[in-house]
Amino acid sequence: MTSKEIRQKFLEYFEKHGHAVVPSSSLVPDDPSVLLTTAGMQQFKQYFTGELDAEKDFGSKNTVSVQKSFRTSDIDEVGDENHLTFFEMLGNFSFGGYFQEKAIKYAYEFITKEMGFEIDYVTIFDGAKLPEGDWRKTGTVPDQQSYEAWRKIFSAEGFSETEFSKHKIRREGVDNFWGPTGSEGPCGPTTEIYMKNIDGKPIEIWNIVFNQYYCDKNKNLTFLETFGEDLGQVGIDTGMGLERLVMVVQGTPTIFETDLFAPIIALLPDEVPVRVKRILADHVRGIAFLIVDGVEPSNKEVGYILR
Ligand code: SER
């Protein structure tokens, strides 16, 4: 299956299940708390908080998109098997519509039924593992609903109670609490889905966030005060790395042999070391997409990233 077909399949699956297809927003967001768009949820921040009404604007409480994203935080890891600066994020979203159980069911069905692949294991948020004094303190309730949703699914697949707790459903701490983007915004516990690549290595493919808090790190309050604000409505924010999914589907050991990168890598001379080739391929894509979204090289902010 080509990357183009995978993108299409994702959009069609969620459209079929009542999600409005929304185009990617620009890599340069309106949101002043961030320099670049780092996640699919960013263009929807005000729908999560209820300031804007998705039903009115998109004709549905649920949306789906393929979002251009750029993360400088991963730049030092670019060149390994699966890290990038620029990437595409497949995401389904709900603003006061469905929550944990349905989001998990959709993800499971998409991977196993639509794509015909297996989930290696999933992680869920086990609040108790947050270190004492962590600013995410109000999120410290273990996410039992997600556990139950996955348990139901894996039981139906024939896995035993021992297998859930040992391998299939793993409890994690801070890593399974996502957000906010930039200094403030919606956030919440997550469940992450891992699939094996061709070499049998588990790769994090999909992050499903159960938005239910609003965090404003600027306020400089105590943890509970900062983080105690309920979002008012629950929301679903999911992000699946297209390049990683394509790697699993096309059975390549790294994202750089997929049809998204192989043509770029093929243009580089053989004597260029592999890691350098990968870095060049990543940066060339990132640069092209930044320029398309109007960024010019300069010595500050987003212009500096391009330069
Ligand atoms: N916002 C979450 C992420 O970026 C899920 O989309 O991982």
mmCIF file of C-alpha atoms and ligand atoms in Angstrom:
data_model
loop_
_atom_site.group_PDB
_atom_site.id
_atom_site.type_symbol
_atom_site.label_atom_id
_atom_site.label_comp_id
_atom_site.label_asym_id
_atom_site.label_seq_id
_atom_site.Cartn_x
_atom_site.Cartn_y
_atom_site.Cartn_z
ATOM 1 C CA MET A 1 0.000 0.000 0.000
ATOM 2 C CA THR A 2 1.392 3.416 -0.883
ATOM 3 C CA SER A 3 1.603 6.293 1.583
ATOM 4 C CA LYS A 4 -1.006 8.101 -0.484
ATOM 5 C CA GLU A 5 -3.422 5.185 -0.114
ATOM 6 C CA ILE A 6 -2.772 4.996 3.646
ATOM 7 C CA ARG A 7 -3.571 8.706 4.105
ATOM 8 C CA GLN A 8 -6.765 8.231 2.141
ATOM 9 C CA LYS A 9 -7.759 5.101 4.048
ATOM 10 C CA PHE A 10 -7.408 6.917 7.352
ATOM 11 C CA LEU A 11 -9.548 9.858 6.269
ATOM 12 C CA GLU A 12 -12.180 7.590 4.744
ATOM 13 C CA TYR A 13 -12.391 5.340 7.796
ATOM 14 C CA PHE A 14 -13.135 8.238 10.135
ATOM 15 C CA GLU A 15 -15.384 10.013 7.654
ATOM 16 C CA LYS A 16 -17.424 6.815 7.451
ATOM 17 C CA HIS A 17 -17.750 7.025 11.251
ATOM 18 C CA GLY A 18 -19.137 10.559 11.338
ATOM 19 C CA HIS A 19 -15.974 12.702 11.329
ATOM 20 C CA ALA A 20 -15.730 15.846 9.200
ATOM 21 C CA VAL A 21 -12.554 15.915 7.093
ATOM 22 C CA VAL A 22 -10.633 19.113 7.877
ATOM 23 C CA PRO A 23 -7.578 20.184 5.843
ATOM 24 C CA SER A 24 -4.184 20.546 7.492
ATOM 25 C CA SER A 25 -3.544 23.982 8.948
ATOM 26 C CA SER A 26 -0.355 25.914 8.176
ATOM 27 C CA LEU A 27 2.960 24.964 9.794
ATOM 28 C CA VAL A 28 2.964 28.520 11.151
ATOM 29 C CA PRO A 29 0.049 28.658 13.581
ATOM 30 C CA ASP A 30 -2.064 31.595 14.855
ATOM 31 C CA ASP A 31 -1.379 30.357 18.380
ATOM 32 C CA PRO A 32 1.192 32.767 19.926
ATOM 33 C CA SER A 33 2.304 30.187 22.524
ATOM 34 C CA VAL A 34 4.193 28.148 19.895
ATOM 35 C CA LEU A 35 6.450 28.912 16.929
ATOM 36 C CA LEU A 36 5.347 26.002 14.778
ATOM 37 C CA THR A 37 2.508 23.542 14.467
ATOM 38 C CA THR A 38 3.660 20.495 16.387
ATOM 39 C CA ALA A 39 0.415 18.523 16.552
ATOM 40 C CA GLY A 40 -2.906 17.997 14.807
ATOM 41 C CA MET A 41 -4.842 19.277 17.805
ATOM 42 C CA GLN A 42 -3.411 22.770 17.598
ATOM 43 C CA GLN A 43 -5.864 24.157 15.076
ATOM 44 C CA PHE A 44 -8.665 22.782 17.266
ATOM 45 C CA LYS A 45 -7.614 24.188 20.664
ATOM 46 C CA GLN A 46 -10.675 26.452 20.900
ATOM 47 C CA TYR A 47 -13.021 23.610 20.043
ATOM 48 C CA PHE A 48 -11.623 21.590 22.935
ATOM 49 C CA THR A 49 -12.269 24.440 25.358
ATOM 50 C CA GLY A 50 -15.763 25.056 23.995
ATOM 51 C CA GLU A 51 -14.981 28.615 22.826
ATOM 52 C CA LEU A 52 -15.788 27.517 19.286
ATOM 53 C CA ASP A 53 -18.501 25.115 18.201
ATOM 54 C CA ALA A 54 -17.358 22.284 15.933
ATOM 55 C CA GLU A 55 -20.880 21.312 14.991
ATOM 56 C CA LYS A 56 -21.496 24.802 13.682
ATOM 57 C CA ASP A 57 -18.162 25.115 11.869
ATOM 58 C CA PHE A 58 -17.638 21.566 10.560
ATOM 59 C CA GLY A 59 -21.123 20.051 10.772
ATOM 60 C CA SER A 60 -19.926 17.480 13.358
ATOM 61 C CA LYS A 61 -18.530 17.230 16.888
ATOM 62 C CA ASN A 62 -15.833 14.970 15.440
ATOM 63 C CA THR A 63 -13.125 15.764 12.898
ATOM 64 C CA VAL A 64 -10.260 14.018 11.121
ATOM 65 C CA SER A 65 -7.147 15.479 9.507
ATOM 66 C CA VAL A 66 -3.674 14.824 8.139
ATOM 67 C CA GLN A 67 -1.655 17.603 9.728
ATOM 68 C CA LYS A 68 1.740 18.934 8.625
ATOM 69 C CA SER A 69 3.800 19.056 11.817
ATOM 70 C CA PHE A 70 7.273 20.215 12.772
ATOM 71 C CA ARG A 71 9.136 19.336 15.987
ATOM 72 C CA THR A 72 12.541 20.787 16.711
ATOM 73 C CA SER A 73 12.580 18.844 19.989
ATOM 74 C CA ASP A 74 13.493 15.662 18.099
ATOM 75 C CA ILE A 75 16.202 17.216 15.910
ATOM 76 C CA ASP A 76 19.129 15.442 17.579
ATOM 77 C CA GLU A 77 17.509 12.073 17.008
ATOM 78 C CA VAL A 78 16.957 12.602 13.283
ATOM 79 C CA GLY A 79 19.002 9.999 11.439
ATOM 80 C CA ASP A 80 17.932 7.048 13.596
ATOM 81 C CA GLU A 81 15.175 4.709 12.386
ATOM 82 C CA ASN A 82 12.131 6.866 12.954
ATOM 83 C CA HIS A 83 12.666 10.434 14.150
ATOM 84 C CA LEU A 84 11.994 13.489 12.003
ATOM 85 C CA THR A 85 11.617 17.245 12.252
ATOM 86 C CA PHE A 86 8.850 17.531 9.669
ATOM 87 C CA PHE A 87 6.224 14.792 9.626
ATOM 88 C CA GLU A 88 2.558 14.206 8.909
ATOM 89 C CA MET A 89 0.189 13.420 11.737
ATOM 90 C CA LEU A 90 -2.954 11.416 11.140
ATOM 91 C CA GLY A 91 -5.527 12.406 13.739
ATOM 92 C CA ASN A 92 -9.130 11.983 14.747
ATOM 93 C CA PHE A 93 -10.663 14.434 17.201
ATOM 94 C CA SER A 94 -13.797 14.821 19.239
ATOM 95 C CA PHE A 95 -15.017 17.900 21.072
ATOM 96 C CA GLY A 96 -17.559 16.778 23.644
ATOM 97 C CA GLY A 97 -18.593 13.810 21.488
ATOM 98 C CA TYR A 98 -17.122 10.391 22.223
ATOM 99 C CA PHE A 99 -14.466 9.516 24.812
ATOM 100 C CA GLN A 100 -12.152 6.678 25.892
ATOM 101 C CA GLU A 101 -14.015 3.540 24.925
ATOM 102 C CA LYS A 102 -15.010 4.638 21.433
ATOM 103 C CA ALA A 103 -11.637 6.243 20.663
ATOM 104 C CA ILE A 104 -9.860 3.014 21.599
ATOM 105 C CA LYS A 105 -12.317 0.937 19.584
ATOM 106 C CA TYR A 106 -11.781 3.113 16.498
ATOM 107 C CA ALA A 107 -7.998 2.862 16.785
ATOM 108 C CA TYR A 108 -8.096 -0.891 17.256
ATOM 109 C CA GLU A 109 -10.462 -1.387 14.347
ATOM 110 C CA PHE A 110 -8.473 0.839 12.042
ATOM 111 C CA ILE A 111 -5.197 -0.990 12.674
ATOM 112 C CA THR A 112 -6.456 -4.545 12.800
ATOM 113 C CA LYS A 113 -9.508 -4.597 10.523
ATOM 114 C CA GLU A 114 -8.894 -1.804 8.023
ATOM 115 C CA MET A 115 -5.136 -2.186 7.746
ATOM 116 C CA GLY A 116 -4.904 -5.874 8.711
ATOM 117 C CA PHE A 117 -2.023 -5.445 11.201
ATOM 118 C CA GLU A 118 -1.436 -6.442 14.809
ATOM 119 C CA ILE A 119 -0.997 -4.263 17.850
ATOM 120 C CA ASP A 120 2.089 -5.375 19.782
ATOM 121 C CA TYR A 121 1.097 -3.685 23.060
ATOM 122 C CA VAL A 122 -0.451 -0.522 24.449
ATOM 123 C CA THR A 123 0.418 1.759 27.347
ATOM 124 C CA ILE A 124 -2.023 3.521 29.648
ATOM 125 C CA PHE A 125 -1.652 6.236 32.263
ATOM 126 C CA ASP A 126 -0.994 5.001 35.766
ATOM 127 C CA GLY A 127 -1.165 8.263 37.695
ATOM 128 C CA ALA A 128 0.399 6.755 40.775
ATOM 129 C CA LYS A 129 3.778 6.630 39.033
ATOM 130 C CA LEU A 130 4.065 10.421 38.699
ATOM 131 C CA PRO A 131 6.960 11.675 40.805
ATOM 132 C CA GLU A 132 6.080 13.540 43.976
ATOM 133 C CA GLY A 133 5.484 17.204 43.209
ATOM 134 C CA ASP A 134 5.123 16.784 39.460
ATOM 135 C CA TRP A 135 3.185 19.694 37.969
ATOM 136 C CA ARG A 136 0.754 17.261 36.404
ATOM 137 C CA LYS A 137 -0.503 16.344 39.838
ATOM 138 C CA THR A 138 -4.236 16.557 39.253
ATOM 139 C CA GLY A 139 -3.885 13.999 36.514
ATOM 140 C CA THR A 140 -2.701 11.428 38.991
ATOM 141 C CA VAL A 141 -5.762 9.230 38.853
ATOM 142 C CA PRO A 142 -4.877 5.938 37.123
ATOM 143 C CA ASP A 143 -6.824 5.637 33.889
ATOM 144 C CA GLN A 144 -8.972 2.617 34.662
ATOM 145 C CA GLN A 145 -11.467 3.300 31.838
ATOM 146 C CA SER A 146 -8.787 2.855 29.193
ATOM 147 C CA TYR A 147 -7.567 -0.294 30.911
ATOM 148 C CA GLU A 148 -11.083 -1.731 30.782
ATOM 149 C CA ALA A 149 -11.567 -0.757 27.137
ATOM 150 C CA TRP A 150 -8.321 -2.494 26.091
ATOM 151 C CA ARG A 151 -9.015 -5.445 28.358
ATOM 152 C CA LYS A 152 -12.323 -6.070 26.621
ATOM 153 C CA ILE A 153 -10.630 -5.948 23.219
ATOM 154 C CA PHE A 154 -7.693 -8.202 24.092
ATOM 155 C CA SER A 155 -9.938 -10.687 25.938
ATOM 156 C CA ALA A 156 -11.997 -11.027 22.773
ATOM 157 C CA GLU A 157 -8.711 -11.779 20.971
ATOM 158 C CA GLY A 158 -8.114 -14.607 23.438
ATOM 159 C CA PHE A 159 -5.368 -13.092 25.634
ATOM 160 C CA SER A 160 -5.343 -14.114 29.294
ATOM 161 C CA GLU A 161 -5.342 -11.884 32.370
ATOM 162 C CA THR A 162 -1.618 -12.625 32.885
ATOM 163 C CA GLU A 163 -0.811 -11.575 29.347
ATOM 164 C CA PHE A 164 -2.627 -8.219 29.781
ATOM 165 C CA SER A 165 -0.640 -7.304 32.807
ATOM 166 C CA LYS A 166 2.703 -8.661 31.568
ATOM 167 C CA HIS A 167 2.738 -7.574 27.953
ATOM 168 C CA LYS A 168 -0.387 -6.242 26.257
ATOM 169 C CA ILE A 169 -1.422 -3.376 28.558
ATOM 170 C CA ARG A 170 1.461 -1.569 30.231
ATOM 171 C CA ARG A 171 1.061 1.100 32.871
ATOM 172 C CA GLU A 172 3.234 4.187 32.512
ATOM 173 C CA GLY A 173 3.696 7.479 34.349
ATOM 174 C CA VAL A 174 4.577 10.913 33.006
ATOM 175 C CA ASP A 175 5.069 9.711 29.424
ATOM 176 C CA ASN A 176 1.374 8.959 29.244
ATOM 177 C CA PHE A 177 0.189 12.425 30.133
ATOM 178 C CA TRP A 178 0.157 14.733 27.132
ATOM 179 C CA GLY A 179 0.119 18.469 26.684
ATOM 180 C CA PRO A 180 -0.281 21.310 26.605
ATOM 181 C CA THR A 181 1.296 22.462 23.356
ATOM 182 C CA GLY A 182 3.326 25.569 24.143
ATOM 183 C CA SER A 183 2.620 27.225 27.462
ATOM 184 C CA GLU A 184 -1.095 26.575 27.757
ATOM 185 C CA GLY A 185 -3.950 24.492 26.466
ATOM 186 C CA PRO A 186 -5.935 21.298 26.852
ATOM 187 C CA CYS A 187 -4.228 18.163 28.108
ATOM 188 C CA GLY A 188 -4.919 14.785 29.647
ATOM 189 C CA PRO A 189 -3.922 11.149 30.085
ATOM 190 C CA THR A 190 -3.092 9.092 27.019
ATOM 191 C CA THR A 191 -2.962 5.587 25.700
ATOM 192 C CA GLU A 192 -0.188 4.788 23.238
ATOM 193 C CA ILE A 193 -0.214 2.041 20.635
ATOM 194 C CA TYR A 194 2.943 0.135 19.690
ATOM 195 C CA MET A 195 3.405 -1.967 16.581
ATOM 196 C CA LYS A 196 6.406 -4.060 15.562
ATOM 197 C CA ASN A 197 8.530 -3.089 12.593
ATOM 198 C CA ILE A 198 9.980 -5.670 10.191
ATOM 199 C CA ASP A 199 12.897 -6.308 12.597
ATOM 200 C CA GLY A 200 10.511 -7.048 15.464
ATOM 201 C CA LYS A 201 11.272 -3.764 17.199
ATOM 202 C CA PRO A 202 8.253 -2.146 18.906
ATOM 203 C CA ILE A 203 7.575 1.357 17.582
ATOM 204 C CA GLU A 204 5.185 3.885 19.077
ATOM 205 C CA ILE A 205 2.685 4.538 16.309
ATOM 206 C CA TRP A 206 -0.346 6.261 17.775
ATOM 207 C CA ASN A 207 -0.973 8.508 20.742
ATOM 208 C CA ILE A 208 -4.556 8.943 21.918
ATOM 209 C CA VAL A 209 -5.106 11.793 24.353
ATOM 210 C CA PHE A 210 -8.148 12.028 26.579
ATOM 211 C CA ASN A 211 -8.342 15.770 27.021
ATOM 212 C CA GLN A 212 -9.984 16.805 30.253
ATOM 213 C CA TYR A 213 -7.826 19.497 31.877
ATOM 214 C CA TYR A 214 -6.670 22.957 30.928
ATOM 215 C CA CYS A 215 -3.118 23.823 31.870
ATOM 216 C CA ASP A 216 -1.692 27.337 31.905
ATOM 217 C CA LYS A 217 1.967 27.110 32.844
ATOM 218 C CA ASN A 218 2.309 30.940 32.764
ATOM 219 C CA LYS A 219 0.215 31.381 35.862
ATOM 220 C CA ASN A 220 2.975 30.272 38.151
ATOM 221 C CA LEU A 221 0.563 28.792 40.661
ATOM 222 C CA THR A 222 0.925 25.686 42.749
ATOM 223 C CA PHE A 223 0.479 22.400 40.888
ATOM 224 C CA LEU A 224 -3.071 21.886 41.990
ATOM 225 C CA GLU A 225 -4.129 25.423 41.185
ATOM 226 C CA THR A 226 -2.408 25.433 37.817
ATOM 227 C CA PHE A 227 -3.644 22.123 36.781
ATOM 228 C CA GLY A 228 -6.907 21.759 38.580
ATOM 229 C CA GLU A 229 -8.966 23.419 35.899
ATOM 230 C CA ASP A 230 -11.381 21.129 34.221
ATOM 231 C CA LEU A 231 -11.745 21.622 30.512
ATOM 232 C CA GLY A 232 -15.521 21.754 30.876
ATOM 233 C CA GLN A 233 -16.042 19.067 28.255
ATOM 234 C CA VAL A 234 -14.082 15.940 27.463
ATOM 235 C CA GLY A 235 -12.212 15.673 24.205
ATOM 236 C CA ILE A 236 -10.314 13.203 22.058
ATOM 237 C CA ASP A 237 -7.049 14.159 20.393
ATOM 238 C CA THR A 238 -5.174 11.462 18.541
ATOM 239 C CA GLY A 239 -1.940 11.584 16.600
ATOM 240 C CA MET A 240 -0.469 8.788 14.517
ATOM 241 C CA GLY A 241 2.821 9.356 12.716
ATOM 242 C CA LEU A 242 2.148 8.715 9.039
ATOM 243 C CA GLU A 243 5.817 7.937 8.310
ATOM 244 C CA ARG A 244 5.952 5.321 11.091
ATOM 245 C CA LEU A 245 2.718 3.675 10.013
ATOM 246 C CA VAL A 246 3.964 3.560 6.419
ATOM 247 C CA MET A 247 7.206 1.952 7.650
ATOM 248 C CA VAL A 248 5.251 -0.853 9.355
ATOM 249 C CA VAL A 249 2.852 -1.314 6.452
ATOM 250 C CA GLN A 250 5.570 -1.302 3.779
ATOM 251 C CA GLY A 251 7.774 -3.571 5.916
ATOM 252 C CA THR A 252 10.885 -1.398 5.881
ATOM 253 C CA PRO A 253 13.414 -1.354 8.752
ATOM 254 C CA THR A 254 13.397 2.472 8.941
ATOM 255 C CA ILE A 255 11.163 5.249 7.658
ATOM 256 C CA PHE A 256 13.835 6.162 5.111
ATOM 257 C CA GLU A 257 13.181 3.160 2.856
ATOM 258 C CA THR A 258 9.449 3.951 2.563
ATOM 259 C CA ASP A 259 7.999 5.587 -0.532
ATOM 260 C CA LEU A 260 7.975 8.886 1.381
ATOM 261 C CA PHE A 261 11.783 9.038 1.523
ATOM 262 C CA ALA A 262 13.338 6.495 -0.838
ATOM 263 C CA PRO A 263 13.083 8.819 -3.895
ATOM 264 C CA ILE A 264 14.881 11.620 -2.014
ATOM 265 C CA ILE A 265 17.598 9.314 -0.632
ATOM 266 C CA ALA A 266 18.141 7.880 -4.142
ATOM 267 C CA LEU A 267 19.206 11.332 -5.351
ATOM 268 C CA LEU A 268 22.162 11.440 -2.938
ATOM 269 C CA PRO A 269 25.591 10.099 -3.948
ATOM 270 C CA ASP A 270 26.483 6.621 -2.651
ATOM 271 C CA GLU A 271 29.531 7.839 -0.739
ATOM 272 C CA VAL A 272 27.425 10.017 1.598
ATOM 273 C CA PRO A 273 27.181 8.205 4.970
ATOM 274 C CA VAL A 274 23.738 6.712 5.697
ATOM 275 C CA ARG A 275 23.006 8.906 8.691
ATOM 276 C CA VAL A 276 23.906 12.038 6.751
ATOM 277 C CA LYS A 277 21.641 10.962 3.899
ATOM 278 C CA ARG A 278 18.752 10.562 6.327
ATOM 279 C CA ILE A 279 19.373 13.942 7.913
ATOM 280 C CA LEU A 280 19.529 15.605 4.505
ATOM 281 C CA ALA A 281 16.313 13.904 3.415
ATOM 282 C CA ASP A 282 14.505 15.014 6.569
ATOM 283 C CA HIS A 283 15.796 18.582 6.452
ATOM 284 C CA VAL A 284 15.093 19.031 2.770
ATOM 285 C CA ARG A 285 11.449 18.076 3.296
ATOM 286 C CA GLY A 286 11.164 20.297 6.367
ATOM 287 C CA ILE A 287 12.695 23.261 4.556
ATOM 288 C CA ALA A 288 10.390 22.836 1.562
ATOM 289 C CA PHE A 289 7.271 22.750 3.702
ATOM 290 C CA LEU A 290 8.353 25.748 5.813
ATOM 291 C CA ILE A 291 8.945 27.785 2.660
ATOM 292 C CA VAL A 292 5.580 26.765 1.202
ATOM 293 C CA ASP A 293 3.939 28.085 4.382
ATOM 294 C CA GLY A 294 5.606 31.471 3.919
ATOM 295 C CA VAL A 295 8.655 31.233 6.201
ATOM 296 C CA GLU A 296 11.779 33.103 5.112
ATOM 297 C CA PRO A 297 15.271 32.517 6.507
ATOM 298 C CA SER A 298 16.206 35.048 9.185
ATOM 299 C CA ASN A 299 18.072 35.319 12.454
ATOM 300 C CA LYS A 300 15.054 34.972 14.722
ATOM 301 C CA GLU A 301 12.180 32.707 15.695
ATOM 302 C CA VAL A 302 10.779 30.503 12.941
ATOM 303 C CA GLY A 303 13.000 32.125 10.300
ATOM 304 C CA TYR A 304 15.993 30.965 12.330
ATOM 305 C CA ILE A 305 14.736 27.399 12.365
ATOM 306 C CA LEU A 306 14.533 27.495 8.576
ATOM 307 C CA ARG A 307 17.995 29.024 8.291
HETATM 308 N N1 SER B 1 -1.477 15.731 20.609
HETATM 309 C C1 SER B 1 -0.972 14.403 20.727
HETATM 310 C C2 SER B 1 0.412 14.271 20.137
HETATM 311 O O1 SER B 1 0.883 15.186 19.524
HETATM 312 C C3 SER B 1 -1.902 13.451 20.050
HETATM 313 O O2 SER B 1 -2.280 13.962 18.813
HETATM 314 O O3 SER B 1 1.012 13.249 20.298
#
